[in-house]
Tab-separated table of C-alpha atoms in Angstrom:
chain	number	residue	atom	x	y	z
R	705	UNK	CA	-2.051	-6.897	-28.190
R	706	UNK	CA	-2.023	-4.590	-25.177
R	707	UNK	CA	-2.559	-0.835	-25.116
R	708	UNK	CA	0.270	1.699	-24.934
R	709	UNK	CA	-0.643	4.552	-22.592
R	710	UNK	CA	0.549	8.099	-23.100
R	711	UNK	CA	0.704	10.219	-19.922
R	712	UNK	CA	-2.915	11.388	-20.048
R	713	UNK	CA	-4.485	8.214	-21.455
R	714	UNK	CA	-6.932	6.329	-19.226
R	715	UNK	CA	-6.446	2.665	-18.463
R	716	UNK	CA	-8.435	0.303	-20.671
R	717	UNK	CA	-11.177	-1.780	-19.026
R	718	UNK	CA	-9.600	-4.561	-16.976
R	719	UNK	CA	-11.509	-7.237	-18.879
R	720	UNK	CA	-9.143	-6.487	-21.770
R	721	UNK	CA	-6.209	-7.898	-19.799
R	722	UNK	CA	-4.580	-10.932	-21.393
R	723	UNK	CA	-6.311	-14.178	-20.515
R	724	UNK	CA	-5.121	-17.341	-18.752
R	725	UNK	CA	-3.940	-18.996	-21.967
R	726	UNK	CA	-1.585	-16.148	-22.875
R	727	UNK	CA	2.106	-15.869	-22.040
R	728	UNK	CA	1.344	-13.037	-19.598
R	729	UNK	CA	-2.051	-13.615	-17.938
R	730	UNK	CA	-3.385	-10.386	-16.478
R	731	UNK	CA	-1.203	-8.007	-18.497
R	732	UNK	CA	-3.335	-4.982	-19.359
R	733	UNK	CA	-1.211	-2.128	-20.698
R	734	UNK	CA	2.243	-0.582	-20.955
R	735	UNK	CA	3.517	2.951	-20.515
R	736	UNK	CA	6.556	5.073	-19.817
R	737	UNK	CA	4.684	6.879	-17.044
R	738	UNK	CA	5.064	5.893	-13.387
R	739	UNK	CA	3.944	9.148	-11.818
R	740	UNK	CA	2.295	9.202	-8.376
R	741	UNK	CA	-0.971	10.262	-9.991
R	742	UNK	CA	-0.855	7.345	-12.442
R	743	UNK	CA	-0.193	4.966	-9.545
R	744	UNK	CA	-3.149	6.269	-7.528
R	745	UNK	CA	-5.466	5.925	-10.518
R	746	UNK	CA	-4.196	2.382	-11.068
R	747	UNK	CA	-4.684	1.234	-7.486
R	748	UNK	CA	-8.209	2.647	-7.359
R	749	UNK	CA	-8.990	0.475	-10.393
R	750	UNK	CA	-7.318	-2.654	-9.030
R	751	UNK	CA	-4.345	-2.336	-11.396
R	752	UNK	CA	-0.702	-2.640	-10.347
R	753	UNK	CA	2.712	-2.135	-12.007
R	754	UNK	CA	5.243	-4.938	-12.340
R	755	UNK	CA	8.101	-5.067	-14.796
R	756	UNK	CA	11.807	-5.767	-15.141
R	757	UNK	CA	14.728	-3.420	-15.586
R	758	UNK	CA	14.840	-2.231	-19.209
R	759	UNK	CA	11.142	-2.901	-19.879
R	760	UNK	CA	8.425	-0.262	-20.153
R	761	UNK	CA	6.110	0.047	-17.167
R	762	UNK	CA	3.772	-2.954	-17.410
R	763	UNK	CA	0.326	-2.728	-15.813
R	764	UNK	CA	-1.544	-5.811	-14.585
R	765	UNK	CA	-4.999	-6.880	-13.458
R	766	UNK	CA	-4.790	-10.561	-12.607
R	767	UNK	CA	-7.708	-12.970	-12.344
R	768	UNK	CA	-7.950	-14.418	-9.786
R	769	UNK	CA	-6.384	-11.914	-7.398
R	770	UNK	CA	-4.429	-13.003	-4.323
R	771	UNK	CA	-5.658	-11.281	-1.160
R	772	UNK	CA	-5.074	-11.602	2.560
R	773	UNK	CA	-7.951	-10.871	4.889
R	774	UNK	CA	-6.375	-9.557	8.111
R	775	UNK	CA	-8.343	-11.956	10.309
R	776	UNK	CA	-7.078	-14.878	8.204
R	777	UNK	CA	-3.408	-14.173	8.892
R	778	UNK	CA	-1.999	-17.552	9.859
R	779	UNK	CA	-0.383	-17.754	13.287
R	780	UNK	CA	1.078	-21.144	14.161
R	781	UNK	CA	1.793	-22.248	17.716
R	782	UNK	CA	5.506	-21.670	17.128
R	783	UNK	CA	5.029	-18.208	15.669
R	784	UNK	CA	2.658	-17.266	18.484
R	785	UNK	CA	5.511	-18.013	20.905
R	786	UNK	CA	7.793	-15.838	18.779
R	787	UNK	CA	5.330	-12.952	19.019
R	788	UNK	CA	5.171	-13.324	22.785
R	789	UNK	CA	8.960	-13.081	22.937
R	790	UNK	CA	8.833	-9.971	20.753
R	791	UNK	CA	6.304	-8.385	23.101
R	792	UNK	CA	8.350	-9.266	26.181
R	793	UNK	CA	11.738	-8.184	24.823
R	794	UNK	CA	12.295	-4.387	24.740
R	795	UNK	CA	14.983	-4.857	22.079
R	796	UNK	CA	12.196	-5.540	19.567
R	797	UNK	CA	10.314	-2.597	18.080
R	798	UNK	CA	7.787	-2.020	15.321
R	799	UNK	CA	8.338	1.347	13.666
R	800	UNK	CA	6.096	2.959	11.065
R	801	UNK	CA	7.547	5.059	8.226
R	802	UNK	CA	10.826	5.493	10.086
R	803	UNK	CA	12.926	4.459	7.074
R	804	UNK	CA	10.574	4.171	4.102
R	805	UNK	CA	13.063	4.547	1.274
R	806	UNK	CA	15.605	2.307	2.979
R	807	UNK	CA	12.937	-0.365	3.420
R	808	UNK	CA	12.228	-0.234	-0.316
R	809	UNK	CA	15.933	-0.536	-1.080
R	810	UNK	CA	16.219	-3.564	1.198
R	811	UNK	CA	13.215	-5.166	-0.517
R	812	UNK	CA	14.913	-4.536	-3.863
R	813	UNK	CA	18.265	-6.011	-2.874
R	814	UNK	CA	17.058	-9.062	-0.943
R	815	UNK	CA	17.952	-12.323	-2.692
R	816	UNK	CA	14.932	-14.563	-3.258
R	817	UNK	CA	14.879	-18.186	-4.497
R	818	UNK	CA	14.112	-18.368	-8.211
R	819	UNK	CA	14.202	-14.602	-8.685
R	820	UNK	CA	16.811	-12.893	-10.832
R	821	UNK	CA	17.019	-9.143	-10.477
R	822	UNK	CA	14.251	-6.926	-9.138
R	823	UNK	CA	11.355	-4.868	-10.401
R	824	UNK	CA	11.987	-2.321	-7.631
R	825	UNK	CA	14.192	-0.074	-9.759
R	826	UNK	CA	15.360	3.418	-8.859
R	827	UNK	CA	12.390	4.818	-10.828
R	828	UNK	CA	10.010	2.683	-8.751
R	829	UNK	CA	11.675	3.788	-5.517
R	830	UNK	CA	11.380	7.425	-6.607
R	831	UNK	CA	7.676	7.057	-7.490
R	832	UNK	CA	6.666	5.293	-4.273
R	833	UNK	CA	8.744	7.656	-2.156
R	834	UNK	CA	6.716	10.469	-3.714
R	835	UNK	CA	3.534	8.605	-2.723
R	836	UNK	CA	4.968	8.232	0.777
R	837	UNK	CA	5.545	11.974	1.044
R	838	UNK	CA	1.895	12.487	0.086
R	839	UNK	CA	0.759	10.099	2.826
R	840	UNK	CA	-0.322	7.190	0.621
R	841	UNK	CA	2.602	4.755	0.954
R	842	UNK	CA	3.822	3.339	4.247
R	843	UNK	CA	6.519	1.080	5.637
R	844	UNK	CA	6.155	-1.259	8.600
R	845	UNK	CA	9.586	-2.027	10.005
R	846	UNK	CA	10.868	-4.635	12.468
R	847	UNK	CA	13.768	-3.327	14.542
R	848	UNK	CA	15.954	-5.351	16.905
R	849	UNK	CA	18.511	-3.733	19.215
R	850	UNK	CA	18.419	-0.541	17.184
R	851	UNK	CA	18.855	-2.273	13.819
R	852	UNK	CA	16.216	-2.564	11.095
R	853	UNK	CA	16.029	-6.331	10.503
R	854	UNK	CA	12.890	-6.683	8.403
R	855	UNK	CA	9.858	-4.946	7.055
R	856	UNK	CA	7.412	-4.319	4.272
R	857	UNK	CA	5.883	-1.466	2.344
R	858	UNK	CA	2.650	-0.817	0.507
R	859	UNK	CA	-0.028	1.679	-0.451
R	860	UNK	CA	-3.005	2.688	1.682
R	861	UNK	CA	-6.133	4.128	0.050
R	862	UNK	CA	-9.217	4.555	2.198
R	863	UNK	CA	-9.761	1.203	3.904
R	864	UNK	CA	-7.744	-0.726	1.327
R	865	UNK	CA	-4.091	-1.737	1.642
R	866	UNK	CA	-1.987	-2.872	-1.313
R	867	UNK	CA	1.052	-4.862	-0.225
R	868	UNK	CA	4.140	-4.487	-2.401
R	869	UNK	CA	7.189	-6.273	-0.987
R	870	UNK	CA	8.857	-7.573	2.176
R	871	UNK	CA	12.392	-8.304	3.337
R	872	UNK	CA	14.019	-9.971	6.338
R	873	UNK	CA	17.559	-10.077	7.661
R	874	UNK	CA	16.554	-11.983	10.783
R	875	UNK	CA	14.301	-15.046	11.065
R	876	UNK	CA	10.606	-14.100	10.986
R	877	UNK	CA	11.361	-10.352	10.932
R	878	UNK	CA	9.178	-9.652	7.883
R	879	UNK	CA	6.447	-11.941	9.200
R	880	UNK	CA	6.454	-10.029	12.498
R	881	UNK	CA	5.938	-6.796	10.550
R	882	UNK	CA	3.087	-8.387	8.594
R	883	UNK	CA	1.496	-9.686	11.796
R	884	UNK	CA	1.550	-6.158	13.207
R	885	UNK	CA	0.109	-4.733	9.987
R	886	UNK	CA	-2.731	-7.273	9.893
R	887	UNK	CA	-3.577	-6.610	13.538
R	888	UNK	CA	-3.657	-2.855	12.948
R	889	UNK	CA	-5.615	-2.990	9.682
R	890	UNK	CA	-8.155	-5.425	11.100
R	891	UNK	CA	-8.822	-2.981	13.903
R	892	UNK	CA	-9.290	-0.181	11.367
R	893	UNK	CA	-11.985	-1.992	9.417
R	894	UNK	CA	-9.752	-3.049	6.528
R	895	UNK	CA	-11.175	-6.293	5.176
R	896	UNK	CA	-8.668	-7.074	2.440
R	897	UNK	CA	-4.957	-6.668	1.722
R	898	UNK	CA	-4.071	-6.928	-1.955
R	899	UNK	CA	-1.225	-9.401	-2.465
R	900	UNK	CA	-1.445	-9.236	-6.273
R	901	UNK	CA	-0.105	-12.593	-7.454
R	902	UNK	CA	-0.587	-16.095	-6.133
R	903	UNK	CA	2.452	-17.723	-4.508
R	904	UNK	CA	2.958	-20.610	-2.097
R	905	UNK	CA	4.574	-18.257	0.418
R	906	UNK	CA	1.562	-15.934	0.467
R	907	UNK	CA	-0.780	-18.913	0.784
R	908	UNK	CA	1.238	-20.128	3.788
R	909	UNK	CA	0.531	-16.777	5.470
R	910	UNK	CA	-3.218	-17.137	4.980
R	911	UNK	CA	-3.736	-15.398	1.639
R	912	UNK	CA	-6.165	-16.856	-0.887
R	913	UNK	CA	-7.250	-16.096	-4.461
R	914	UNK	CA	-10.555	-14.351	-5.169
R	915	UNK	CA	-12.215	-13.708	-8.539
R	916	UNK	CA	-11.185	-10.401	-10.084
R	917	UNK	CA	-14.782	-9.199	-10.229
R	918	UNK	CA	-15.209	-9.692	-6.477
R	919	UNK	CA	-11.878	-8.003	-5.790
R	920	UNK	CA	-12.759	-4.984	-7.929
R	921	UNK	CA	-16.184	-4.634	-6.323
R	922	UNK	CA	-14.488	-4.507	-2.931
R	923	UNK	CA	-11.837	-2.024	-4.101
R	924	UNK	CA	-14.426	0.385	-5.486
R	925	UNK	CA	-15.991	0.682	-2.046
R	926	UNK	CA	-12.973	0.315	0.243
R	927	UNK	CA	-10.534	2.579	-1.617
R	928	UNK	CA	-13.043	5.432	-1.479
R	929	UNK	CA	-13.758	5.092	2.243
R	930	UNK	CA	-12.296	7.621	4.713
R	931	UNK	CA	-8.524	7.365	5.066
R	932	UNK	CA	-6.929	5.827	8.157
R	933	UNK	CA	-5.729	8.656	10.407
R	934	UNK	CA	-3.335	8.514	12.123
R	935	UNK	CA	-1.404	5.825	10.280
R	936	UNK	CA	0.537	4.698	13.326
R	937	UNK	CA	0.911	1.706	15.635
R	938	UNK	CA	3.553	-0.110	17.660
R	939	UNK	CA	4.276	-3.701	18.651
R	940	UNK	CA	1.489	-3.743	21.237
R	941	UNK	CA	-0.940	-4.567	18.395
R	942	UNK	CA	0.662	-8.033	18.264
R	943	UNK	CA	-1.333	-8.969	21.358
R	944	UNK	CA	-4.229	-9.550	18.990
R	945	UNK	CA	-2.496	-12.774	17.920
R	946	UNK	CA	-1.063	-13.916	21.253
R	947	UNK	CA	-4.471	-14.088	22.922
R	948	UNK	CA	-6.355	-15.873	20.137
R	949	UNK	CA	-7.073	-19.598	19.985
R	950	UNK	CA	-4.033	-21.410	18.703
R	951	UNK	CA	-3.857	-22.533	15.084
R	952	UNK	CA	-1.985	-25.610	13.939
């Protein structure tokens, strides 16, 4: 049985999340509240929302937790060549927070194999847009010839970044945005990007699971570090990957 949270109720301890033998490993609590303040409290405690249309807001703390260390972002020989072409071609741009809400909408409407519907409902878009206005949520967007062709969004607290979703309308467009994000965050002293749940796609990008206890210990320190200011970069950060030793 999980806890129901009224608007001013604190989250229960994360060790009360449902265990690996349950139907919903990592499920911690439910609520009707998805306010910006509730979201900030959740992220600082290593908790994230994920639910389907028509469900209450479901709050999770998975064990293990999937994370991507920026320096572990996987750049193949082929993708390194792609990044060089992006750097050389002025039609390609990386824009930050240029179209935050639209990026969320594109993440919500992108068709994904094995996925029916989306958890990025209008209520979710409204809540994260409010976080964006307060400077906590950001989009990293890949633009080609004046068109937004891919991107991602997430939440930045201190020196911690919580990735939420990506989309692409052109081959590798979301991966290019992620490459730029990892290059920027690595240079800002961010050691870990929260990817939440383990998937083969995330593993192919270099993400790996870590025990929840280790993840939470890192979050407690990183999320309370000084914020990244200014939160801005362009495609020039991709040079971090084009000059490194090649990976298979």
